[in-house]
Coordinates of C-alpha atoms and ligand atoms in Angstrom, one line a residue:
X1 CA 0.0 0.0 0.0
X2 CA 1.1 3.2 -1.2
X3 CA 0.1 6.0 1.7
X4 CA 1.5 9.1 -0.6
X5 CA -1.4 7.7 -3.6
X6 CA -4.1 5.5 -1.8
X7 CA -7.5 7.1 -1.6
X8 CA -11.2 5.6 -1.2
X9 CA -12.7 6.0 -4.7
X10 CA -16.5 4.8 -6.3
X11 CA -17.1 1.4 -8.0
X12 CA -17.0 3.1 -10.8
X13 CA -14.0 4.9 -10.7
X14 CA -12.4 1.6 -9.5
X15 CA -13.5 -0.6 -12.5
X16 CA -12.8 2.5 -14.9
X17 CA -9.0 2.2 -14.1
X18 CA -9.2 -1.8 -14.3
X19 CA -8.2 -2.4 -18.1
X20 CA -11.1 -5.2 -20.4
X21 CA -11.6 -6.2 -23.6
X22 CA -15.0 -4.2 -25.7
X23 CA -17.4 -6.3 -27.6
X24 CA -20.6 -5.8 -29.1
X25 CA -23.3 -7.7 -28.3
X26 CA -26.0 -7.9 -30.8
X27 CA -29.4 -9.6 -31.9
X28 CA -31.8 -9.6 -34.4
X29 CA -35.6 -9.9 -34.2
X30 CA -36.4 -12.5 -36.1
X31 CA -35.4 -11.8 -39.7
X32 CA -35.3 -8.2 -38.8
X33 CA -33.3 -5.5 -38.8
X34 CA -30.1 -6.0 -36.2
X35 CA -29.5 -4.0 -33.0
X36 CA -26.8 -4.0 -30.5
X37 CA -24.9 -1.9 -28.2
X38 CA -20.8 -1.7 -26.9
X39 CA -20.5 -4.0 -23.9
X40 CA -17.3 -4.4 -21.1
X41 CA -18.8 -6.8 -18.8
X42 CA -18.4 -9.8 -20.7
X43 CA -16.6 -12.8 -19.6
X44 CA -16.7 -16.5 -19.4
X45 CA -18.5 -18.3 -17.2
X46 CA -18.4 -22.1 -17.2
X47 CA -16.3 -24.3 -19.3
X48 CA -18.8 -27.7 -19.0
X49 CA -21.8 -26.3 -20.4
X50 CA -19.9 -23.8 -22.0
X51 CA -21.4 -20.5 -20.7
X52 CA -20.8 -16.8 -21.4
X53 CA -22.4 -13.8 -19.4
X54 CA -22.8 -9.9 -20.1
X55 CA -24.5 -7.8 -17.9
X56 CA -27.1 -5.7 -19.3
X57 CA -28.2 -2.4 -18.2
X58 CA -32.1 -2.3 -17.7
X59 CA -32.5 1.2 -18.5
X60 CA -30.3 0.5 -22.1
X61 CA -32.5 0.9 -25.4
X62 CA -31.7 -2.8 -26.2
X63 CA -32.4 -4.2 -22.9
X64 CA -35.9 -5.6 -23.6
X65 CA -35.8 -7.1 -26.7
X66 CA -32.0 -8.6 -26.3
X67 CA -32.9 -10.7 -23.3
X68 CA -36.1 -11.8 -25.1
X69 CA -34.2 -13.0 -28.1
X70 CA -33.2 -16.5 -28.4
X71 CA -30.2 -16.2 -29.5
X72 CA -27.4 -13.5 -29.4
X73 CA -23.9 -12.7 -30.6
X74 CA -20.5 -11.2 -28.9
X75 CA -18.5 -9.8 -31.6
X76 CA -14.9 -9.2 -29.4
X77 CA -13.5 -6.1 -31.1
X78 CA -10.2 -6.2 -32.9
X79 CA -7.6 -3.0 -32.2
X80 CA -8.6 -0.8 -34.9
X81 CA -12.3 -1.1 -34.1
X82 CA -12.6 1.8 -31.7
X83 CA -15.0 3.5 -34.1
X84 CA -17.2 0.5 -33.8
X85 CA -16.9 0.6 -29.9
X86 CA -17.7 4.4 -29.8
X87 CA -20.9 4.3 -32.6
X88 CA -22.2 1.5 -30.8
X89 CA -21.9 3.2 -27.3
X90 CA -23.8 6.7 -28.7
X91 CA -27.6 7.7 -29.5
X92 CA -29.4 6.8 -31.4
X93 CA -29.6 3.1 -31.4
X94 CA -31.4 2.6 -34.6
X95 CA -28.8 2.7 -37.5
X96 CA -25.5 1.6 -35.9
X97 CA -25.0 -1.3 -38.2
X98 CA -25.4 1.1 -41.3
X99 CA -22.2 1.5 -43.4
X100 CA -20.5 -1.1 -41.5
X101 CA -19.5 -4.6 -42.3
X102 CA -21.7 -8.0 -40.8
X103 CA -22.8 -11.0 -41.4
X104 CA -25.6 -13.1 -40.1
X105 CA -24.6 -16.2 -38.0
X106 CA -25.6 -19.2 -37.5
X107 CA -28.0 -18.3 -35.3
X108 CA -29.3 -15.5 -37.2
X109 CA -27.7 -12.6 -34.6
X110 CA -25.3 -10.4 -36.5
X111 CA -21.5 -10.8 -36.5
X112 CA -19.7 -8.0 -36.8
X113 CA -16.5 -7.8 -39.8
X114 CA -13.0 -7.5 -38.5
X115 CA -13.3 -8.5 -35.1
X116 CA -10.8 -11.0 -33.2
X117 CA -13.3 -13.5 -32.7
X118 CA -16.9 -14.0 -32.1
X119 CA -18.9 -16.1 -29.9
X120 CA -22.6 -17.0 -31.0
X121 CA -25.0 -18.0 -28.1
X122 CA -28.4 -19.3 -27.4
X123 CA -30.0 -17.9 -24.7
X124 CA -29.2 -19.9 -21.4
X125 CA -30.8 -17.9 -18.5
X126 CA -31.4 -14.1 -17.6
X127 CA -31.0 -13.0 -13.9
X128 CA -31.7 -9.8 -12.2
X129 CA -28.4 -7.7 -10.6
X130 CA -29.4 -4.8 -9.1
X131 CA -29.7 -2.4 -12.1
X132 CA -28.7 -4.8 -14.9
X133 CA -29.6 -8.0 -16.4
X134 CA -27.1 -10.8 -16.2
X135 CA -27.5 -12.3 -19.6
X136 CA -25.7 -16.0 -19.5
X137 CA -25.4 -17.3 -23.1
X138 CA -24.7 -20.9 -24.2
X139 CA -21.8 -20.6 -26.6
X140 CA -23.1 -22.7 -29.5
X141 CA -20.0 -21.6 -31.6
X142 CA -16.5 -19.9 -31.3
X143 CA -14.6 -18.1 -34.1
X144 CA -10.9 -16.8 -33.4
X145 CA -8.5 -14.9 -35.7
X146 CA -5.1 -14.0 -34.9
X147 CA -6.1 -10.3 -34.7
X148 CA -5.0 -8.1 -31.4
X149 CA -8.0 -6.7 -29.2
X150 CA -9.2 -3.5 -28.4
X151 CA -8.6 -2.5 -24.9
X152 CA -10.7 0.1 -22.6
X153 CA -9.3 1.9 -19.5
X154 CA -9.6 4.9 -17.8
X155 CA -12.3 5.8 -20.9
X156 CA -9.8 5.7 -23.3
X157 CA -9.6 2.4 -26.3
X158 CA -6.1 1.3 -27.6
X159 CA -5.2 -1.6 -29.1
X160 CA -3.2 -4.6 -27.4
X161 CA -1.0 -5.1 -29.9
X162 CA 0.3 -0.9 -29.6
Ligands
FMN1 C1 -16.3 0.6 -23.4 C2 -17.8 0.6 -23.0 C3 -18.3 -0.5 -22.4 C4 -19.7 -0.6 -22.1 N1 -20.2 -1.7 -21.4 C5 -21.5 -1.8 -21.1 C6 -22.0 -3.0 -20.5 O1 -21.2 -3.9 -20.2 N2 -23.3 -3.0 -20.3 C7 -24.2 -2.0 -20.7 O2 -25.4 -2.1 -20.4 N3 -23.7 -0.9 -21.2 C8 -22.4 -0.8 -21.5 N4 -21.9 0.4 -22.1 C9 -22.8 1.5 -22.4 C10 -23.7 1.2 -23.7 O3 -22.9 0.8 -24.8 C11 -24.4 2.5 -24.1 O4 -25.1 3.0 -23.0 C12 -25.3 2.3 -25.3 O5 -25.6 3.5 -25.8 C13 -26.5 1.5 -25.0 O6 -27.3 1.4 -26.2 P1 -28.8 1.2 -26.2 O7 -29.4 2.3 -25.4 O8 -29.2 1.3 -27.7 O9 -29.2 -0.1 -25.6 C14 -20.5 0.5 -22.4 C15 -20.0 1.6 -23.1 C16 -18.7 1.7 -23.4 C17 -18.1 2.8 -24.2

């Protein structure tokens, strides 16, 4: 412990300064048109079933309809995707996957093009944390490249790789 630089801070000052990966997690409704939003609390959570989480906030424009759609996608965002990261974190929702590059999966949720892997998941289980939904996906497939992520800290995105 550091006396000259220690000092009590928020939760979310804390988890600011504590470096992850971005992703975008998107859906589609039905055949429709695809929506999605930048997400930081992804991670893994069981190896046997093989089971992903995000946590969702409930007030988010996406909320609703992505914990009522069978199936989802994580696109994990390569190191020259920060303009992905940023147009998928800003109003409005509608329109963010204009102009950019996707695919539909194999599930039907959109992957997003040039990202350093994906992870497509059927809908395992939603519970209820505080002011977000924990969404736990079953990863029904995996898709890595050799590609370096993007990185977010301190509200800043840079790439792993430098
Ligand atoms: C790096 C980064 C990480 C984020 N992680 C999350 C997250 O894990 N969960 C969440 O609900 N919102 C997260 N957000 C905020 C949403 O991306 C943002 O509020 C977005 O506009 C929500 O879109 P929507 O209102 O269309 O659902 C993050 C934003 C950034 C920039």
């Amino acid at each position: 412990m550091d006396q000259q630089t220690d000092r009590d801070a928020s939760l979310r000052e804390v988890m600011s300064s504590y470096p992850t990966g971005v992703t975008i997690v998107a859906a589609r409704e039905g055949r429709g048109e695809p929506f999605g939003l930048t997400v930081n609390s992804f991670t893994s959570l069981s190896l046997d079933p093989p089971l992903v989480l995000v946590c969702i906030g409930q007030s988010s424009a996406s909320h609703d309809r992505l914990i009522a759609s069978d199936a989802f996608s994580v696109s994990l965002l390569a190191g020259d995707q920060g303009a992905i990261a940023g147009r998928f974190a800003s109003d409005p929702s509608e329109g963010r996957f204009d102009e950019i590059e996707w695919e539909v999966g194999s599930l039907g949720a959109p992957l997003i093009g040039g990202s350093m892997a994906w992870i497509e998941c059927s809908r395992y289980e939603v519970l209820v944390g505080g002011d977000h939904s924990i969404l736990v996906g079953r990863v029904e497939r995996a898709v890595v490249t050799g590609r370096d992520a993007l990185v977010y800290q301190r509200g800043r995105l840079s790439s792993l790789g430098g």
